[in-house]
Coordinates of C-alpha atoms in Angstrom, one line a residue:
X1 CA -6.5 48.6 72.5
X2 CA -4.0 46.8 74.7
X3 CA -0.3 47.8 74.6
X4 CA 0.6 44.4 73.2
X5 CA -2.0 44.8 70.3
X6 CA -0.8 48.3 69.6
X7 CA 2.8 47.0 69.3
X8 CA 1.7 44.3 67.0
X9 CA -0.2 46.7 64.7
X10 CA 2.9 48.8 64.3
X11 CA 4.6 45.9 62.5
X12 CA 4.1 45.5 58.7
X13 CA 1.8 42.5 59.2
X14 CA -0.2 41.2 56.3
X15 CA -3.6 42.8 56.1
X16 CA -5.5 39.6 56.2
X17 CA -3.8 38.7 59.6
X18 CA -4.7 42.0 61.3
X19 CA -7.3 41.6 64.0
X20 CA -7.0 37.8 64.2
X21 CA -6.4 36.0 67.5
X22 CA -4.3 32.8 67.8
X23 CA -6.0 29.4 68.0
X24 CA -6.1 27.9 71.5
X25 CA -8.3 26.5 74.1
X26 CA -7.9 27.4 77.8
X27 CA -4.9 25.5 79.4
X28 CA -5.9 25.6 83.1
X29 CA -4.6 23.5 86.0
X30 CA -7.7 21.7 87.2
X31 CA -8.3 18.0 88.2
X32 CA -10.5 17.0 85.3
X33 CA -9.4 18.1 81.8
X34 CA -12.1 17.3 79.2
X35 CA -11.9 20.3 76.9
X36 CA -9.5 19.5 73.9
X37 CA -10.5 15.9 73.0
X38 CA -7.3 14.4 74.2
X39 CA -7.1 10.7 75.0
X40 CA -7.1 11.0 78.8
X41 CA -6.2 7.3 79.3
X42 CA -2.5 8.1 78.6
X43 CA 0.0 5.8 77.0
X44 CA -0.1 2.2 78.3
X45 CA 3.0 1.1 80.2
X46 CA 4.1 -1.5 77.7
X47 CA 3.7 1.0 74.8
X48 CA 5.5 3.7 76.9
X49 CA 8.4 1.3 77.3
X50 CA 8.6 0.5 73.6
X51 CA 8.5 4.2 72.8
X52 CA 11.3 5.0 75.3
X53 CA 13.5 2.2 73.8
X54 CA 12.8 3.4 70.3
X55 CA 13.6 7.1 71.1
X56 CA 16.8 6.1 73.0
X57 CA 17.9 4.2 69.9
X58 CA 17.1 7.2 67.7
X59 CA 19.0 9.5 70.0
X60 CA 22.3 7.8 69.1
X61 CA 22.0 9.3 65.6
X62 CA 20.7 12.8 66.4
X63 CA 23.8 14.3 65.1
X64 CA 22.5 13.3 61.6
X65 CA 19.4 14.5 59.8
X66 CA 16.5 12.2 59.9
X67 CA 15.2 10.2 56.9
X68 CA 13.7 13.0 54.8
X69 CA 11.2 10.6 53.2
X70 CA 10.3 8.8 56.6
X71 CA 10.0 5.7 54.4
X72 CA 9.6 3.2 57.2
X73 CA 6.9 5.2 58.9
X74 CA 5.0 5.7 55.6
X75 CA 5.0 2.0 55.0
X76 CA 3.8 1.3 58.6
X77 CA 1.0 3.9 58.2
X78 CA -0.1 2.4 54.9
X79 CA -0.2 -1.1 56.5
X80 CA -2.3 0.3 59.4
X81 CA -4.8 1.9 57.1
X82 CA -5.1 -1.0 54.7
X83 CA -7.5 -0.5 51.7
X84 CA -4.6 -1.5 49.3
X85 CA -2.6 1.7 50.2
X86 CA 1.1 1.8 49.8
X87 CA 3.9 4.1 51.1
X88 CA 3.5 6.1 47.9
X89 CA 0.0 7.1 49.0
X90 CA 1.0 8.4 52.5
X91 CA 2.3 11.7 53.8
X92 CA 2.9 12.8 57.4
X93 CA 3.8 15.9 59.2
X94 CA 3.9 17.4 62.7
X95 CA 0.2 17.0 63.5
X96 CA -2.6 16.8 60.9
X97 CA -2.7 20.6 61.1
X98 CA 0.6 20.8 59.4
X99 CA -0.6 18.3 56.7
X100 CA -3.6 20.7 56.1
X101 CA -1.2 23.7 56.1
X102 CA 1.0 22.0 53.5
X103 CA -2.1 21.2 51.4
X104 CA -3.1 24.8 51.4
X105 CA 0.4 25.9 50.5
X106 CA 0.3 23.6 47.5
X107 CA -3.2 24.1 46.3
X108 CA -4.4 27.3 47.9
X109 CA -2.8 30.8 48.2
X110 CA -3.5 34.3 46.9
X111 CA -6.5 34.4 44.5
X112 CA -7.7 30.9 45.6
X113 CA -10.5 29.9 48.0
X114 CA -11.0 27.2 50.6
X115 CA -14.5 26.3 51.8
X116 CA -15.8 24.9 55.0
X117 CA -19.2 24.2 56.5
X118 CA -19.4 25.7 60.0
X119 CA -19.8 24.9 62.7
X120 CA -16.7 22.8 62.0
X121 CA -13.0 22.7 63.0
X122 CA -12.0 26.3 63.9
X123 CA -8.5 25.9 62.5
X124 CA -9.7 25.7 58.9
X125 CA -10.1 29.5 58.5
X126 CA -6.9 30.2 60.4
X127 CA -4.9 27.9 58.2
X128 CA -6.4 29.6 55.2
X129 CA -5.4 33.0 56.5
X130 CA -1.9 31.8 57.2
X131 CA -1.5 30.8 53.5
X132 CA -3.4 33.9 52.2
X133 CA -6.2 31.7 50.9
X134 CA -9.7 33.2 51.0
X135 CA -12.0 31.2 53.3
X136 CA -15.6 31.0 52.3
X137 CA -18.3 29.4 54.4
X138 CA -21.0 27.0 53.3
X139 CA -24.3 26.4 55.1
X140 CA -25.7 23.4 57.0
X141 CA -29.3 22.4 57.6
X142 CA -31.1 22.8 60.9
X143 CA -29.4 20.6 63.5
X144 CA -26.1 21.1 61.7
X145 CA -26.6 18.2 59.2
X146 CA -25.2 18.3 55.7
X147 CA -26.8 16.5 52.9
X148 CA -25.1 15.4 49.7
X149 CA -27.4 17.5 47.5
X150 CA -27.1 20.7 49.5
X151 CA -23.3 20.4 49.9
X152 CA -22.8 19.7 46.2
X153 CA -25.1 22.6 45.1
X154 CA -22.9 25.0 47.2
X155 CA -19.7 23.7 45.8
X156 CA -21.0 24.0 42.2
X157 CA -22.0 27.6 42.9
X158 CA -18.9 28.8 44.8
X159 CA -16.3 26.7 42.8
X160 CA -13.7 26.7 45.6
X161 CA -10.2 25.4 45.1
X162 CA -10.3 23.4 48.3
X163 CA -13.2 22.0 50.4
X164 CA -12.9 20.8 54.0
X165 CA -15.2 18.0 55.1
X166 CA -14.8 17.0 58.7
X167 CA -16.1 13.5 59.5
X168 CA -16.8 13.0 62.4
X169 CA -17.3 16.7 62.5
X170 CA -15.8 18.9 65.2
X171 CA -17.5 20.2 67.3
X172 CA -20.7 18.3 66.7
X173 CA -19.2 14.8 66.6
X174 CA -21.5 13.6 63.8
X175 CA -20.3 11.5 61.0
X176 CA -20.7 12.3 57.3
X177 CA -22.1 9.9 54.8
X178 CA -19.9 8.9 51.9
X179 CA -22.6 10.1 49.6
X180 CA -21.7 13.6 50.7
X181 CA -18.0 13.1 49.9
X182 CA -18.9 11.6 46.5
X183 CA -21.3 14.4 45.7
X184 CA -18.9 17.2 46.7
X185 CA -16.1 15.6 44.7
X186 CA -18.3 15.3 41.6
X187 CA -19.5 18.9 42.0
X188 CA -15.8 20.1 42.1
X189 CA -15.0 18.5 38.7
X190 CA -15.2 21.7 36.7
X191 CA -13.2 23.8 39.3
X192 CA -10.8 20.9 39.9
X193 CA -11.5 21.2 43.6
X194 CA -9.3 19.4 46.1
X195 CA -11.6 17.7 48.6
X196 CA -10.1 17.0 52.1
X197 CA -12.0 14.6 54.4
X198 CA -10.7 15.2 57.9
X199 CA -11.0 11.9 59.7
X200 CA -9.1 12.8 62.9
X201 CA -11.6 10.9 65.1
X202 CA -12.4 8.0 62.8
X203 CA -11.2 5.3 65.2
X204 CA -14.0 6.3 67.6
X205 CA -16.8 5.9 65.1
X206 CA -19.4 3.2 65.7
X207 CA -18.6 -0.2 64.3
X208 CA -19.3 -0.5 60.6
X209 CA -18.9 3.2 59.8
X210 CA -17.2 3.4 56.4
X211 CA -14.1 5.6 55.8
X212 CA -13.6 7.9 52.9
X213 CA -10.4 5.8 52.3
X214 CA -12.7 3.5 50.4
X215 CA -13.3 6.3 47.8
X216 CA -9.7 7.1 47.0
X217 CA -9.2 4.8 43.9
X218 CA -9.7 6.9 40.8
X219 CA -10.1 10.2 42.7
X220 CA -6.8 12.0 42.5
X221 CA -8.3 15.2 44.0
X222 CA -9.4 13.4 47.2
X223 CA -7.3 13.6 50.4
X224 CA -8.1 11.8 53.7
X225 CA -6.4 13.0 56.8
X226 CA -5.9 11.2 60.1
X227 CA -3.9 11.9 63.3
X228 CA -2.2 9.9 66.0
X229 CA -3.1 12.5 68.6
X230 CA -6.4 11.0 69.6
X231 CA -6.8 7.2 69.3
X232 CA -3.0 6.7 69.7
X233 CA -2.8 9.0 72.8
X234 CA 0.1 10.9 71.2
X235 CA -1.2 14.5 71.2
X236 CA 2.2 15.5 72.6
X237 CA 4.2 13.8 69.9
X238 CA 2.6 15.7 67.0
X239 CA 2.1 13.2 64.2
X240 CA -0.6 13.6 61.6
X241 CA -0.9 12.0 58.2
X242 CA -2.9 11.7 55.1
X243 CA -3.7 9.2 52.3
X244 CA -4.1 10.3 48.7
X245 CA -3.0 9.7 45.2
X246 CA 0.9 9.6 44.8
X247 CA 0.8 12.8 42.8
X248 CA -0.7 14.6 45.8
X249 CA 2.2 13.5 48.0
X250 CA 4.6 14.7 45.3
X251 CA 2.9 18.1 45.4
X252 CA 3.4 18.4 49.2
X253 CA 7.1 17.6 48.8
X254 CA 7.3 20.9 46.9
X255 CA 6.3 22.9 50.0
X256 CA 7.5 20.9 53.0
X257 CA 10.4 22.1 55.0
X258 CA 13.6 20.0 54.7
X259 CA 13.7 17.1 57.2
X260 CA 10.4 18.3 58.7
X261 CA 9.8 15.1 60.7
X262 CA 12.4 14.5 63.4
X263 CA 14.0 11.2 64.1
X264 CA 12.4 11.2 67.6
X265 CA 8.9 11.8 66.1
X266 CA 9.4 9.0 63.6
X267 CA 10.6 6.6 66.2
X268 CA 7.7 7.4 68.6
X269 CA 5.1 6.9 65.9
X270 CA 6.6 3.6 64.7
X271 CA 6.7 2.2 68.2
X272 CA 3.1 3.2 68.8
X273 CA 2.0 1.6 65.5
X274 CA 3.7 -1.6 66.4
X275 CA 1.8 -1.7 69.7
X276 CA -1.6 -0.5 68.5
X277 CA -3.6 -3.3 70.0
X278 CA -3.1 -2.0 73.5
X279 CA -4.0 1.5 72.4
X280 CA -7.1 0.4 70.6
X281 CA -8.3 -1.3 73.8
X282 CA -8.5 2.1 75.4
X283 CA -10.4 3.4 72.3
X284 CA -13.1 0.9 73.1
X285 CA -13.3 2.1 76.7
X286 CA -13.6 5.7 75.5
X287 CA -16.4 4.8 73.1
X288 CA -18.3 3.2 76.1
X289 CA -17.8 6.4 78.1
X290 CA -19.0 8.5 75.2
X291 CA -22.2 6.5 74.8
X292 CA -22.7 6.7 78.6
X293 CA -22.4 10.5 78.4
X294 CA -25.0 10.6 75.6
X295 CA -27.4 8.4 77.6
X296 CA -27.0 10.3 80.9
X297 CA -27.3 13.8 79.3
X298 CA -30.5 12.6 77.6
X299 CA -31.8 11.4 81.0
X300 CA -31.0 14.9 82.4
X301 CA -33.2 16.5 79.8
X302 CA -30.4 17.8 77.7
X303 CA -30.0 17.3 73.9
X304 CA -26.7 15.5 73.0
X305 CA -25.9 15.0 69.4
X306 CA -25.2 11.5 68.1
X307 CA -21.4 11.1 68.3
X308 CA -18.9 9.1 66.3
X309 CA -16.0 10.8 68.0
X310 CA -14.4 10.8 71.5
X311 CA -16.5 13.8 72.6
X312 CA -20.1 14.8 72.9
X313 CA -21.7 18.1 71.7
X314 CA -24.8 18.8 73.7
X315 CA -27.5 21.5 73.8
X316 CA -30.5 22.5 75.8
X317 CA -28.7 25.0 78.0
X318 CA -30.1 28.5 78.7
X319 CA -26.7 29.9 79.7
X320 CA -24.0 27.5 78.5
X321 CA -21.1 29.7 79.6
X322 CA -22.5 30.0 83.2
X323 CA -22.7 26.1 83.2
X324 CA -19.1 25.9 81.8
X325 CA -17.9 28.2 84.7
X326 CA -19.8 26.3 87.3
X327 CA -18.2 23.0 86.1
X328 CA -14.8 24.7 86.2
X329 CA -15.5 25.8 89.7
X330 CA -16.1 22.1 90.5
X331 CA -12.7 21.2 89.0
X332 CA -14.0 20.0 85.6
X333 CA -12.9 21.8 82.4
X334 CA -15.0 21.2 79.3
X335 CA -15.2 23.4 76.1
X336 CA -17.4 26.3 75.4
X337 CA -17.4 26.3 71.6
X338 CA -19.4 29.6 71.3
X339 CA -22.5 28.0 69.9
X340 CA -25.7 29.3 71.6
X341 CA -27.2 26.8 74.0
X342 CA -24.4 24.2 73.6
X343 CA -21.2 22.9 75.2
X344 CA -18.8 20.1 74.3
X345 CA -17.2 17.5 76.6
X346 CA -14.4 14.9 75.9
X347 CA -15.1 11.4 76.9
X348 CA -12.5 10.6 79.5
X349 CA -11.8 7.7 81.8
X350 CA -14.7 6.2 83.8
X351 CA -13.8 8.2 86.9
X352 CA -13.4 11.4 84.9
X353 CA -16.7 10.9 83.1
X354 CA -18.4 10.2 86.5
X355 CA -17.0 13.4 87.9
X356 CA -18.3 15.4 85.0
X357 CA -21.8 13.8 85.0
X358 CA -22.2 14.2 88.8
X359 CA -21.0 17.8 88.8
X360 CA -23.3 18.7 85.9
X361 CA -26.3 17.1 87.5
X362 CA -25.7 19.0 90.7
X363 CA -25.6 22.2 88.6
X364 CA -28.8 21.4 86.7
X365 CA -30.7 20.5 89.8
X366 CA -29.6 23.6 91.7
X367 CA -27.4 21.8 94.2
X368 CA -24.4 23.7 92.9
X369 CA -24.8 27.5 92.3
X370 CA -24.4 28.8 88.7
X371 CA -22.5 32.1 88.4
X372 CA -24.7 35.0 87.5

């Protein structure tokens, strides 16, 4: 036991937090960073100028609290999402993780359960622990698929208070059919289960892929979460949001901290939404690089999963961690997600993608040594 851990264990920490480790991917200083699904294109110059001007204007009023209801931002997000949504359907917080946390605070807690279907986003069980909500795991089919019938059967059996459905799923990148969402929602009728569809990567889905937003009418227990971290290249701004029935946003008001969205955050998000055309142009380039990665990895004899996200999950590796280390030694950082035989890589710029593909091929063909 380390001295730091020993000191931590002397504190009166809640029992369900003992032994846990904080969430976090390696933050290393290497030339090519493709490990945490950031938008590596950065903020376009004209959008950066607009954000700077908006933040400067907001700074003049920093002696006052921000708009607690962030009314203008909620209206702008509703307009962006469409589907007949209004400001009353929208809620936002400091990243979609905080939206999920607030949802667990409102609908989870001691004596209640949240359910996920691993492999999926690793923050779900940590958010559950942080709110003293029991986290139960469902099962996926071989190849990490999830059918409507199988998912619904498990929800009926376990009767969780909250279900997490990630679409596209992280780390696999695969989309989820709306039939799965409908089936899970119906299966949770008896237990009044809150169903959260995490669409953090939806903007990267293939054209024509439907969103769970289309299912919101008449489903007051359905929540669809999004983020501006990925498609909008605003990971550093921390702005996530959700769409749901107005009564759900009212529930989150009961647990949110006062003035939780700063004036700077609101100004940044509004400026980005007003210039989304430039940002969406980069999304199209990222989708091209993602599809290029899938094609090239297949040519190399690996097994990439079909991806509707800005990353690619791929298998066929005998020693994935050794390959991860060899790539790092070449100056390319990707993600070892701890799944046997697999790694995950973010689709970056054309140059970053080329650097990754060329380094990986050298490793696979023996031109670059793999650590023992």
